[in-house]
Coordinates of C-alpha atoms and ligand atoms in Angstrom, one line a residue:
Chain A
M10 CA 84.1 105.8 108.4
G11 CA 83.0 102.6 106.0
Q12 CA 85.1 99.5 104.4
T13 CA 85.5 98.0 101.0
I14 CA 84.5 94.5 100.9
T15 CA 88.3 94.7 100.0
Q16 CA 89.5 96.0 102.8
K17 CA 87.5 94.1 104.9
I18 CA 89.0 90.9 103.9
L19 CA 92.3 92.3 104.2
A20 CA 91.4 93.3 108.1
A21 CA 90.3 90.1 108.7
H22 CA 93.7 88.5 107.4
C23 CA 95.9 90.9 109.7
G24 CA 94.5 90.7 112.8
K25 CA 92.9 94.2 112.8
D26 CA 88.8 96.0 112.9
A27 CA 89.9 97.9 110.3
V28 CA 92.6 98.9 107.6
E29 CA 93.0 102.1 105.6
A30 CA 94.3 102.5 101.8
G31 CA 98.3 103.1 101.4
E32 CA 98.2 101.0 104.8
L33 CA 101.4 98.1 104.4
I34 CA 100.0 95.3 106.3
T35 CA 101.0 91.2 106.6
A36 CA 98.3 89.0 105.3
K37 CA 98.0 85.8 106.5
L38 CA 97.2 83.1 103.3
D39 CA 94.3 81.1 102.5
L40 CA 96.0 79.5 99.3
V41 CA 99.2 80.5 97.6
L42 CA 99.7 78.7 93.8
A43 CA 102.3 78.8 91.2
N44 CA 103.1 77.4 87.3
D45 CA 104.9 75.5 85.6
I46 CA 106.4 79.0 84.1
T47 CA 106.7 81.1 88.3
A48 CA 107.3 77.7 90.6
P49 CA 110.6 76.6 89.1
I50 CA 112.4 80.5 90.4
A51 CA 109.8 80.2 93.6
I52 CA 111.4 76.3 94.8
R53 CA 115.0 77.6 93.8
E54 CA 114.3 80.9 96.1
F55 CA 112.3 78.8 98.6
E56 CA 114.8 76.5 99.5
K57 CA 117.4 79.3 100.1
I58 CA 115.1 80.1 103.0
G59 CA 115.9 77.2 105.0
A60 CA 112.6 76.2 106.4
G61 CA 112.3 72.8 107.0
C62 CA 108.5 72.3 105.4
V63 CA 105.7 74.3 103.3
F64 CA 103.3 76.6 105.5
D65 CA 100.4 74.7 104.7
K66 CA 100.5 71.3 102.4
D67 CA 96.8 71.8 101.4
K68 CA 97.4 75.6 101.2
V69 CA 100.0 75.4 98.0
A70 CA 98.5 74.5 94.9
L71 CA 100.9 73.5 92.0
V72 CA 99.8 74.2 88.7
P73 CA 101.9 72.5 85.8
D74 CA 99.1 74.4 83.0
H75 CA 101.5 76.7 80.6
S76 CA 103.8 74.5 79.0
T77 CA 102.0 71.4 79.3
P78 CA 101.7 68.6 77.7
A79 CA 105.7 69.6 78.1
K80 CA 106.2 70.9 74.7
D81 CA 109.8 70.6 74.7
I82 CA 112.7 68.6 77.2
K83 CA 113.4 72.2 78.6
S84 CA 109.8 72.4 79.7
A85 CA 109.7 68.5 80.7
E86 CA 112.3 69.6 83.3
Q87 CA 110.3 72.4 84.7
V88 CA 108.0 70.3 85.1
K89 CA 109.9 67.9 87.0
I90 CA 111.6 70.6 89.5
M91 CA 107.4 71.0 90.9
R92 CA 106.4 67.7 90.2
D93 CA 109.9 66.6 93.2
F94 CA 109.1 69.5 95.1
A95 CA 105.4 69.1 95.5
R96 CA 106.3 65.0 96.4
K97 CA 109.6 66.5 99.2
Y98 CA 106.8 68.5 100.7
G99 CA 103.7 66.4 100.0
I100 CA 101.8 69.0 98.6
T101 CA 98.2 68.0 97.9
N102 CA 97.2 70.0 94.9
F103 CA 99.8 69.3 92.5
F104 CA 98.3 68.2 89.1
E105 CA 99.2 66.0 86.1
I106 CA 98.3 66.2 82.7
G107 CA 94.8 64.2 82.8
R108 CA 93.6 66.1 85.9
V109 CA 95.6 69.7 85.4
G110 CA 93.3 72.6 84.0
I111 CA 94.1 76.0 83.6
E112 CA 94.9 77.6 87.3
H113 CA 92.1 80.2 87.2
T114 CA 89.5 77.6 86.4
L115 CA 90.4 74.7 88.3
L116 CA 91.0 76.1 91.9
P117 CA 87.5 78.0 92.1
D118 CA 86.3 75.2 90.4
M119 CA 87.6 72.4 92.7
G120 CA 86.3 74.6 95.5
L121 CA 90.0 75.6 96.6
V122 CA 89.6 79.2 96.8
L123 CA 86.4 79.9 98.5
P124 CA 84.6 83.9 99.3
G125 CA 86.4 85.8 102.2
D126 CA 90.1 84.0 101.2
A127 CA 93.2 86.3 100.8
V128 CA 94.9 84.4 97.7
I129 CA 98.2 85.4 96.2
G130 CA 99.8 83.2 93.2
A131 CA 102.7 83.8 90.7
D132 CA 100.6 84.4 88.2
S133 CA 99.0 87.8 87.4
H134 CA 95.7 86.3 86.5
T135 CA 95.4 84.8 90.2
C136 CA 92.9 88.3 90.0
T137 CA 90.2 86.0 88.7
Y138 CA 88.7 84.5 92.3
G139 CA 87.5 87.6 92.9
A140 CA 84.6 86.4 91.1
I141 CA 83.4 84.3 94.2
G142 CA 84.1 87.3 96.6
A143 CA 87.8 86.8 98.3
F144 CA 90.4 88.7 97.6
S145 CA 93.1 87.5 95.0
T146 CA 96.3 89.2 93.6
G147 CA 99.3 88.3 91.3
V148 CA 102.8 88.2 92.7
G149 CA 106.2 87.3 91.5
S150 CA 107.8 84.1 92.4
T151 CA 110.2 85.4 94.7
D152 CA 106.8 86.5 96.9
L153 CA 105.8 83.0 96.7
A154 CA 108.5 81.0 97.8
A155 CA 108.4 83.8 101.2
A156 CA 104.5 83.0 101.4
M157 CA 105.1 79.3 100.7
A158 CA 107.8 79.3 103.9
L159 CA 105.7 81.8 105.8
G160 CA 102.0 82.1 104.9
E161 CA 101.8 85.5 104.9
T162 CA 103.0 88.1 102.4
W163 CA 102.9 91.9 102.9
L164 CA 100.5 94.3 100.7
R165 CA 99.1 97.2 100.2
V166 CA 95.7 98.1 100.7
P167 CA 94.5 99.2 97.9
E168 CA 92.4 102.2 97.3
T169 CA 88.7 100.9 95.3
I170 CA 87.3 102.5 92.3
K171 CA 83.9 101.4 92.1
F172 CA 81.9 100.3 89.1
V173 CA 78.2 100.7 88.4
Y174 CA 76.4 98.7 85.4
Y175 CA 73.3 99.3 84.8
G176 CA 71.1 98.3 81.9
K177 CA 70.0 95.1 79.6
L178 CA 72.8 93.3 77.8
N179 CA 72.0 93.1 74.4
K180 CA 72.3 89.7 73.0
W181 CA 75.9 88.2 72.1
V182 CA 77.3 90.5 74.8
G183 CA 78.9 89.4 77.8
G184 CA 81.3 89.8 81.2
K185 CA 83.9 90.0 78.0
D186 CA 82.8 92.9 76.3
L187 CA 81.9 94.5 79.8
I188 CA 85.5 94.2 80.6
L189 CA 87.0 95.2 77.3
Y190 CA 85.2 98.2 77.4
T191 CA 86.0 99.2 80.8
I192 CA 89.8 98.9 80.1
G193 CA 89.4 100.7 76.5
K194 CA 87.1 103.4 79.0
I195 CA 89.9 103.9 81.5
G196 CA 93.1 102.2 79.5
V197 CA 95.8 99.5 80.9
D198 CA 96.8 101.4 84.0
G199 CA 93.3 103.1 84.9
A200 CA 93.6 101.2 87.6
L201 CA 97.1 100.8 88.9
Y202 CA 97.6 99.9 92.2
C203 CA 93.8 100.1 92.9
S204 CA 90.8 97.6 93.8
M205 CA 87.7 97.4 91.1
E206 CA 84.7 96.9 92.5
F207 CA 82.1 95.2 90.0
T208 CA 78.8 96.2 91.1
G209 CA 75.5 97.0 89.8
E210 CA 72.2 95.9 88.3
T211 CA 73.9 94.5 85.1
I212 CA 76.5 92.5 87.4
E213 CA 73.7 91.1 89.5
G214 CA 72.1 89.3 86.5
L215 CA 75.5 88.1 85.4
P216 CA 76.4 84.1 85.8
M217 CA 79.6 83.0 87.3
A218 CA 81.3 82.9 84.0
D219 CA 81.1 85.8 82.9
R220 CA 81.8 87.4 86.3
F221 CA 85.3 84.9 86.3
T222 CA 86.0 87.1 82.5
M223 CA 85.9 90.3 84.6
C224 CA 88.0 89.8 87.5
N225 CA 90.3 87.9 85.4
M226 CA 90.8 91.1 83.2
A227 CA 91.4 93.4 86.3
I228 CA 95.1 92.9 85.6
E229 CA 95.0 94.2 82.4
A230 CA 93.8 97.8 83.5
G231 CA 97.0 98.0 86.1
G232 CA 94.6 96.6 88.9
K233 CA 95.6 94.9 92.5
N234 CA 92.3 92.9 92.2
G235 CA 88.8 92.4 91.0
I236 CA 85.9 91.9 93.5
I237 CA 82.6 91.0 92.8
P238 CA 80.7 91.1 96.2
P239 CA 78.8 87.7 96.9
D240 CA 75.4 87.1 96.0
E241 CA 73.1 84.1 95.2
T242 CA 74.6 83.2 92.2
T243 CA 77.8 83.0 93.8
L244 CA 76.6 80.8 96.4
A245 CA 75.0 78.9 94.7
Y246 CA 78.5 78.3 93.0
V247 CA 80.8 77.9 95.9
K248 CA 78.1 75.6 97.9
Q249 CA 78.4 72.4 96.2
R250 CA 82.0 72.6 96.1
A251 CA 83.2 74.5 99.5
K252 CA 84.7 71.5 101.3
R253 CA 85.8 74.0 104.4
E254 CA 83.8 77.2 106.0
F255 CA 83.8 80.4 104.2
K256 CA 82.4 84.1 105.0
T257 CA 81.2 86.6 102.9
Y258 CA 81.6 90.3 102.7
K259 CA 79.5 92.6 101.3
S260 CA 81.1 96.5 101.4
D261 CA 79.5 99.3 103.6
A262 CA 77.2 101.7 102.4
D263 CA 79.5 104.8 103.3
A264 CA 82.9 103.0 102.2
L265 CA 85.6 105.2 100.5
Y266 CA 85.5 105.2 97.0
K267 CA 88.7 106.7 95.2
E268 CA 86.5 107.0 92.0
V269 CA 83.1 105.7 91.1
I270 CA 82.1 105.2 87.5
E271 CA 78.8 104.9 86.4
I272 CA 78.5 102.3 82.9
D273 CA 75.4 101.8 81.0
C274 CA 75.3 98.5 79.3
S275 CA 72.0 98.8 77.2
K276 CA 73.8 99.8 74.1
L277 CA 76.5 98.0 74.4
E278 CA 78.0 95.9 71.4
P279 CA 80.3 93.2 71.6
Q280 CA 83.4 95.2 71.8
I281 CA 87.0 93.8 70.1
A282 CA 90.4 94.9 71.1
F283 CA 92.9 95.5 68.2
P284 CA 96.9 94.8 68.7
H285 CA 98.8 95.4 70.9
L286 CA 96.9 96.7 74.0
P287 CA 93.6 95.5 75.6
E288 CA 92.8 99.7 76.1
N289 CA 92.3 99.8 72.1
T290 CA 88.8 98.4 72.0
K291 CA 86.1 99.2 69.1
P292 CA 82.7 98.5 69.1
L293 CA 81.9 95.7 66.6
S294 CA 80.5 97.8 64.2
E295 CA 83.6 100.0 63.7
V296 CA 85.8 96.8 62.9
G297 CA 85.6 97.2 59.6
N298 CA 87.0 94.0 57.5
V299 CA 89.8 92.4 59.4
K300 CA 90.6 89.1 58.3
I301 CA 92.1 86.5 60.1
D302 CA 94.3 83.5 60.2
Q303 CA 93.2 81.9 63.5
S304 CA 90.8 81.9 66.4
V305 CA 91.0 80.7 69.7
I306 CA 88.7 80.0 71.9
G307 CA 89.4 79.1 75.5
S308 CA 92.3 80.3 78.0
C309 CA 91.6 81.2 82.3
T310 CA 89.2 84.2 80.5
N311 CA 86.6 82.2 78.4
G312 CA 87.5 78.6 78.6
R313 CA 84.5 77.7 80.8
I314 CA 81.4 75.4 80.0
E315 CA 79.6 78.2 78.8
D316 CA 81.8 80.0 76.1
L317 CA 82.4 76.7 75.0
R318 CA 78.1 76.4 74.6
V319 CA 77.9 80.0 73.1
A320 CA 80.5 78.8 70.5
A321 CA 78.4 75.8 70.1
E322 CA 75.8 77.2 69.1
I323 CA 77.1 79.9 66.4
L324 CA 79.1 76.5 64.9
K325 CA 76.2 74.3 64.5
G326 CA 75.4 73.5 61.2
R327 CA 78.2 75.9 59.6
Q328 CA 81.5 75.3 58.9
V329 CA 85.0 77.2 59.6
H330 CA 86.3 79.6 57.0
R331 CA 88.7 77.9 54.6
D332 CA 91.6 80.0 55.3
V333 CA 91.0 80.0 59.0
R334 CA 92.3 77.4 62.0
L335 CA 89.8 77.2 64.9
I336 CA 91.4 75.9 68.0
I337 CA 89.2 75.4 71.2
F338 CA 90.6 74.8 74.6
P339 CA 88.4 74.2 77.6
G340 CA 89.4 75.2 81.0
T341 CA 89.8 72.0 82.9
Q342 CA 89.0 68.1 82.1
E343 CA 85.4 68.6 84.1
I344 CA 85.0 71.1 81.5
Y345 CA 86.2 69.1 78.7
K346 CA 84.0 66.0 79.5
Q347 CA 80.8 68.0 79.8
A348 CA 81.7 69.9 76.7
M349 CA 81.9 66.2 75.2
H350 CA 78.3 64.9 77.3
E351 CA 76.9 67.7 75.7
G352 CA 78.0 66.9 72.3
L353 CA 79.9 70.3 71.7
F354 CA 83.0 68.3 70.8
D355 CA 81.0 67.0 67.8
I356 CA 79.7 70.3 66.6
F357 CA 83.0 71.9 67.0
V358 CA 85.0 68.7 65.1
D359 CA 82.2 68.7 62.0
S360 CA 82.7 72.5 61.4
G361 CA 86.3 71.5 61.2
A362 CA 87.4 73.0 64.4
A363 CA 90.5 71.5 66.8
V364 CA 90.2 70.5 70.4
S365 CA 92.7 70.7 72.5
T366 CA 93.3 69.2 75.7
P367 CA 93.1 72.0 79.0
T368 CA 96.5 74.0 78.4
C369 CA 97.5 77.9 78.7
G370 CA 99.3 76.8 75.2
P371 CA 98.5 79.0 72.5
C372 CA 97.3 81.9 75.2
L373 CA 100.7 83.3 75.6
G374 CA 102.3 82.0 72.1
G375 CA 103.6 78.9 74.1
H376 CA 102.6 75.9 72.3
M377 CA 99.8 73.9 70.9
G378 CA 98.7 77.5 68.1
C379 CA 101.6 79.8 67.5
L380 CA 101.1 82.6 64.7
A381 CA 103.6 83.1 62.2
E382 CA 105.0 86.3 60.9
G383 CA 102.1 88.4 59.7
E384 CA 99.3 86.0 60.7
R385 CA 96.5 87.4 62.7
A386 CA 93.9 86.0 65.2
I387 CA 90.8 86.5 67.0
A388 CA 91.1 84.9 70.5
T389 CA 89.0 85.3 73.8
T390 CA 92.0 85.5 75.7
N391 CA 93.2 88.2 77.8
R392 CA 96.3 90.0 76.5
N393 CA 97.6 91.0 72.7
F394 CA 100.7 92.2 73.0
V395 CA 103.0 92.5 70.6
G396 CA 104.4 88.7 69.7
R397 CA 101.8 87.3 72.4
M398 CA 100.6 84.6 70.8
G399 CA 104.2 83.9 68.6
H400 CA 106.0 86.1 66.2
P401 CA 106.7 89.6 67.3
K402 CA 105.2 91.1 63.6
S403 CA 101.5 88.9 63.9
E404 CA 98.6 89.8 66.0
V405 CA 95.9 89.4 67.9
Y406 CA 92.3 91.0 68.6
L407 CA 90.6 90.5 71.4
S408 CA 87.3 89.3 71.8
G409 CA 84.2 87.2 73.8
P410 CA 83.4 84.1 72.3
A411 CA 80.4 84.7 70.2
V412 CA 82.5 87.0 67.9
A413 CA 85.1 84.6 68.4
A414 CA 83.3 81.7 66.9
A415 CA 81.2 83.9 64.5
S416 CA 84.8 85.3 62.7
A417 CA 86.1 81.5 62.0
V418 CA 83.3 80.9 60.0
L419 CA 83.5 84.1 58.2
G420 CA 87.1 84.3 57.9
C421 CA 87.0 88.1 59.5
I422 CA 86.5 89.5 62.4
G423 CA 82.6 90.0 63.1
G424 CA 79.4 88.8 64.6
P425 CA 76.9 86.0 64.9
D426 CA 74.6 88.5 63.5
Q427 CA 76.2 88.6 59.8
L428 CA 76.2 84.7 59.6
E429 CA 72.4 85.0 59.8
K430 CA 72.7 87.6 56.6
R431 CA 74.6 85.6 54.6
Chain B
M6 CA 125.2 102.2 96.1
I7 CA 126.4 104.9 93.1
L8 CA 125.3 103.5 89.5
K9 CA 126.1 105.1 86.4
G10 CA 125.7 104.0 82.9
K11 CA 124.2 104.8 79.3
V12 CA 120.3 105.4 79.1
H13 CA 118.1 103.0 77.0
K14 CA 114.3 105.0 76.6
Y15 CA 111.3 103.5 76.0
G16 CA 107.9 104.8 75.9
C17 CA 104.5 104.0 78.0
D18 CA 103.3 100.0 79.2
V19 CA 106.7 98.2 78.0
D20 CA 104.9 94.7 78.7
T21 CA 106.5 91.7 80.1
D22 CA 106.0 90.2 77.3
V23 CA 108.2 92.5 75.3
I24 CA 110.9 92.4 77.9
I25 CA 111.1 88.5 77.9
P26 CA 108.7 86.8 75.5
A27 CA 107.1 83.9 76.1
R28 CA 109.3 81.8 74.2
Y29 CA 111.8 81.9 76.2
L30 CA 110.4 81.2 78.9
N31 CA 111.1 77.5 79.4
T32 CA 114.0 78.5 81.0
S33 CA 115.0 80.4 84.2
D34 CA 118.6 80.3 83.7
P35 CA 119.3 84.5 84.4
A36 CA 122.2 84.4 81.2
E37 CA 119.5 82.8 78.8
L38 CA 117.1 85.4 79.7
A39 CA 119.2 88.2 79.5
A40 CA 120.3 86.9 76.1
H41 CA 116.4 87.8 75.0
C42 CA 116.0 90.9 77.1
M43 CA 113.9 93.1 75.0
E44 CA 114.2 91.3 72.2
D45 CA 110.4 92.3 71.1
I46 CA 110.8 95.9 71.2
D47 CA 114.2 96.9 70.7
G48 CA 116.0 94.1 68.8
E49 CA 119.7 95.9 69.5
F50 CA 119.4 95.9 73.2
V51 CA 121.4 93.4 74.0
K52 CA 123.9 94.2 71.1
N53 CA 124.1 97.4 72.4
V54 CA 123.3 97.3 76.6
K55 CA 126.7 97.5 78.8
A56 CA 127.1 96.8 82.2
G57 CA 125.7 99.6 84.2
D58 CA 123.3 101.0 81.5
I59 CA 120.0 102.7 83.0
I60 CA 116.6 102.2 81.3
V61 CA 114.6 104.9 81.1
A62 CA 110.7 104.7 80.7
D63 CA 107.6 106.4 80.6
D64 CA 104.4 105.1 82.1
N65 CA 103.2 101.0 84.2
F66 CA 106.9 99.8 83.2
G67 CA 106.6 96.3 83.1
C68 CA 103.1 96.1 83.2
G69 CA 101.5 92.1 81.8
S70 CA 102.4 88.7 83.4
S71 CA 103.7 87.8 87.0
R72 CA 106.8 86.4 85.3
E73 CA 110.1 87.2 87.6
H74 CA 112.0 86.5 84.5
A75 CA 111.4 89.8 83.2
P76 CA 113.6 91.8 86.2
I77 CA 116.0 89.0 85.9
A78 CA 116.2 89.5 82.2
I79 CA 116.9 93.1 82.6
K80 CA 119.3 92.6 86.2
A81 CA 121.1 89.8 84.2
A82 CA 121.5 91.7 80.8
G83 CA 123.5 94.7 83.0
V84 CA 121.4 96.7 84.1
S85 CA 121.8 98.8 86.9
C86 CA 118.4 100.0 87.7
V87 CA 115.0 101.4 85.7
I88 CA 113.7 104.6 86.2
A89 CA 110.2 105.3 85.0
K90 CA 107.0 108.0 85.8
T91 CA 105.2 104.8 87.1
F92 CA 105.4 101.2 87.1
A93 CA 103.0 97.8 87.2
R94 CA 102.6 96.8 90.6
I95 CA 103.8 93.1 90.2
F96 CA 106.9 94.1 88.4
Y97 CA 107.5 97.2 91.2
R98 CA 107.8 94.1 93.8
N99 CA 109.6 91.5 92.0
A100 CA 112.1 94.3 91.4
I101 CA 112.5 95.2 95.4
N102 CA 112.3 91.4 95.8
I103 CA 115.1 90.1 93.5
G104 CA 117.3 93.5 94.4
L105 CA 117.1 95.4 90.9
P106 CA 117.2 99.1 91.6
I107 CA 114.0 100.7 90.7
L108 CA 113.1 104.6 90.8
Q109 CA 110.0 106.3 90.5
C110 CA 110.9 109.9 88.9
P111 CA 108.3 111.8 86.3
E112 CA 110.8 114.6 85.8
A113 CA 113.5 112.6 85.7
V114 CA 112.2 110.7 82.6
D115 CA 110.9 113.7 80.7
G116 CA 114.7 115.6 81.6
I117 CA 116.6 112.7 80.2
S118 CA 117.4 111.2 77.0
A119 CA 118.4 108.1 74.8
G120 CA 121.9 107.9 74.8
D121 CA 122.8 110.5 77.8
Q122 CA 125.0 109.2 80.9
V123 CA 123.5 109.1 84.1
E124 CA 124.7 108.7 87.5
V125 CA 121.9 107.8 90.2
D126 CA 122.6 107.3 94.1
A127 CA 120.5 104.2 94.9
S128 CA 120.4 105.1 98.3
T129 CA 118.7 109.2 98.0
G130 CA 117.5 108.9 94.8
K131 CA 119.3 111.5 93.6
I132 CA 119.9 110.8 89.5
T133 CA 122.3 112.9 88.1
N134 CA 121.8 113.5 84.0
L135 CA 125.7 113.9 83.5
T136 CA 125.0 114.9 79.4
T137 CA 122.9 118.0 80.9
G138 CA 124.3 118.5 84.0
K139 CA 120.8 118.6 86.1
S140 CA 120.0 116.6 88.8
Y141 CA 116.3 115.4 89.6
Q142 CA 114.8 113.7 92.9
A143 CA 113.5 110.2 92.9
M144 CA 110.3 109.5 95.0
P145 CA 111.5 107.8 98.4
F146 CA 110.2 104.1 99.0
P147 CA 107.9 103.6 101.9
P148 CA 109.6 102.7 105.7
F149 CA 108.8 98.8 105.2
M150 CA 110.1 98.7 101.5
Q151 CA 113.0 100.3 102.3
R152 CA 113.5 97.7 105.3
L153 CA 113.4 94.9 102.6
I154 CA 115.6 96.7 100.3
D155 CA 118.2 97.1 103.5
V156 CA 118.0 93.0 104.4
G157 CA 118.7 92.1 101.1
G158 CA 115.4 91.3 99.9
L159 CA 112.2 89.0 100.6
I160 CA 114.2 85.6 100.9
E161 CA 116.9 87.4 103.4
Y162 CA 113.8 89.0 105.2
A163 CA 111.9 85.2 105.7
K164 CA 115.2 83.9 106.4
D165 CA 115.3 85.9 109.4
K166 CA 111.8 85.2 110.3
I167 CA 111.8 81.7 109.8
K168 CA 115.3 81.5 112.2
S169 CA 113.5 83.7 115.0
A170 CA 109.5 81.8 114.2
G171 CA 110.7 78.6 113.3
C172 CA 108.5 76.7 110.4
S173 CA 105.1 75.0 110.7
C174 CA 107.0 71.6 111.0
C175 CA 109.4 72.4 113.4
M176 CA 106.7 74.0 115.7
L177 CA 105.0 70.4 115.6
Ligands
SF4_507 S1 95.8 80.9 79.8 FE1 96.5 82.4 79.8 S2 96.2 84.3 80.4 FE2 95.6 82.2 81.4 S3 97.0 81.5 82.7 FE3 97.3 80.7 81.1 S4 98.8 82.4 79.8 FE4 97.8 82.9 81.6

């Protein structure tokens, strides 16, 4: 029986030729990561283990991205716990403000995750790196503590659902719309415990940014990991970043899948997820009149340079609606600099938007743009749970960058095409 | 281990943001987290919960973020165990790792109402609704996980491993 790409990577990391779905394995890890919310607990637990060192000081990444720049004294202290730990154990990959970015954009961009790697992170969106053909999944702080000591973790080999996307994408439709549509179709537990393998001609034509967006949201369908078999696009991205050897894997033609789901993309419109679950999706034409108070463009889902370019294309020469606050937060310092060089910041600031330093801030309702009671936001982030961006009685609608930018100008949820008509 | 308490019942897809909202994540202190447990789904929970109480929920309990603060808050609030039809996978791992008993049992979820008195034998997975007198059997854990639970969680497991194999710096 053939193996899926996920099975092959896991087999290679537990010293076997093949593994079966459902099997519990102990896998060696190429990178383990935590952020300023999850690391302090992981560090507390790590110290209880009594290991004199971390398993490999180059393979632990500590990324203070959530409440940074420190939003209050308590958050400053959480980051200090990380900083002290990083110094004590000589951890190479700890990033201060000014060098930090959102973990899931920063780490692959720095070449710290490569195809064929097995990665766990104390952050649910660790599944993002499947976009480059790595196995990566989110765990909790205690899992991470053990992994920092042992360099391995226990995993249940997931069954795989294969998604086959075909057809040419319409203008303004991208990876975010594909994944929102998919989650709308299968539900927030539609891929519970499963690997989501994204394939097909539409995926082959997708740029890396869109692939990251799709794998990022595998967890929103309950998935263990999202993964896209590496191709030329992947290699072009990875080769300029890799500082070590890596191996690419592909699923066998006779690999066993739990289910194969085919999706025709040719008629797909931009998708919007209504509150309070990412599965509450509607095509743009069925949204109706939904007024917004805030639009947020960024996050580990859509904070890449390609996303910012889309936003700039729409905002150029236009003004953010007088009743709307538009907040744009690039994923990393590199992306920030790139956007600045390309003149995107001029466009953003001229349109009346605020540009933030890379941070998770608004995405999790932490700081830098929380919502008040009764307020409504459209966001390119990945979750619209109750209270996600602030007050429990506020609302979040999810979309791609084109709709978020157009909505900021319109004052209500709408697409770029509605701007042309005005 | 016998657990006994009053049931707090919830529906599908109870996410980690409502179990413990991000605005309280600037601490990892269990007592502080417990003070805001379930705040965005059930503002009365913290007032009503008593030591030993049991949370019963439908499918996909604990979906969303990887924050271990969620099971920590539930445990520190005094909840003795969570029974659900299914759990989101990171929550499932976290609960086992920190020693919060969780049981998967769709029949029990359907047969238990809010306010019922329920007794759980955590070692056998037997769930008894004392209010109705009906009993249910939860799904057993796979052997490896049962071993993790038996040694007292993942940290104890890692301790043993480091003790027997040594850490990388000791092996240099
Ligand atoms: S940007 Fe949002 S979803 Fe991504 S890591 Fe930060 S808080 Fe999590």
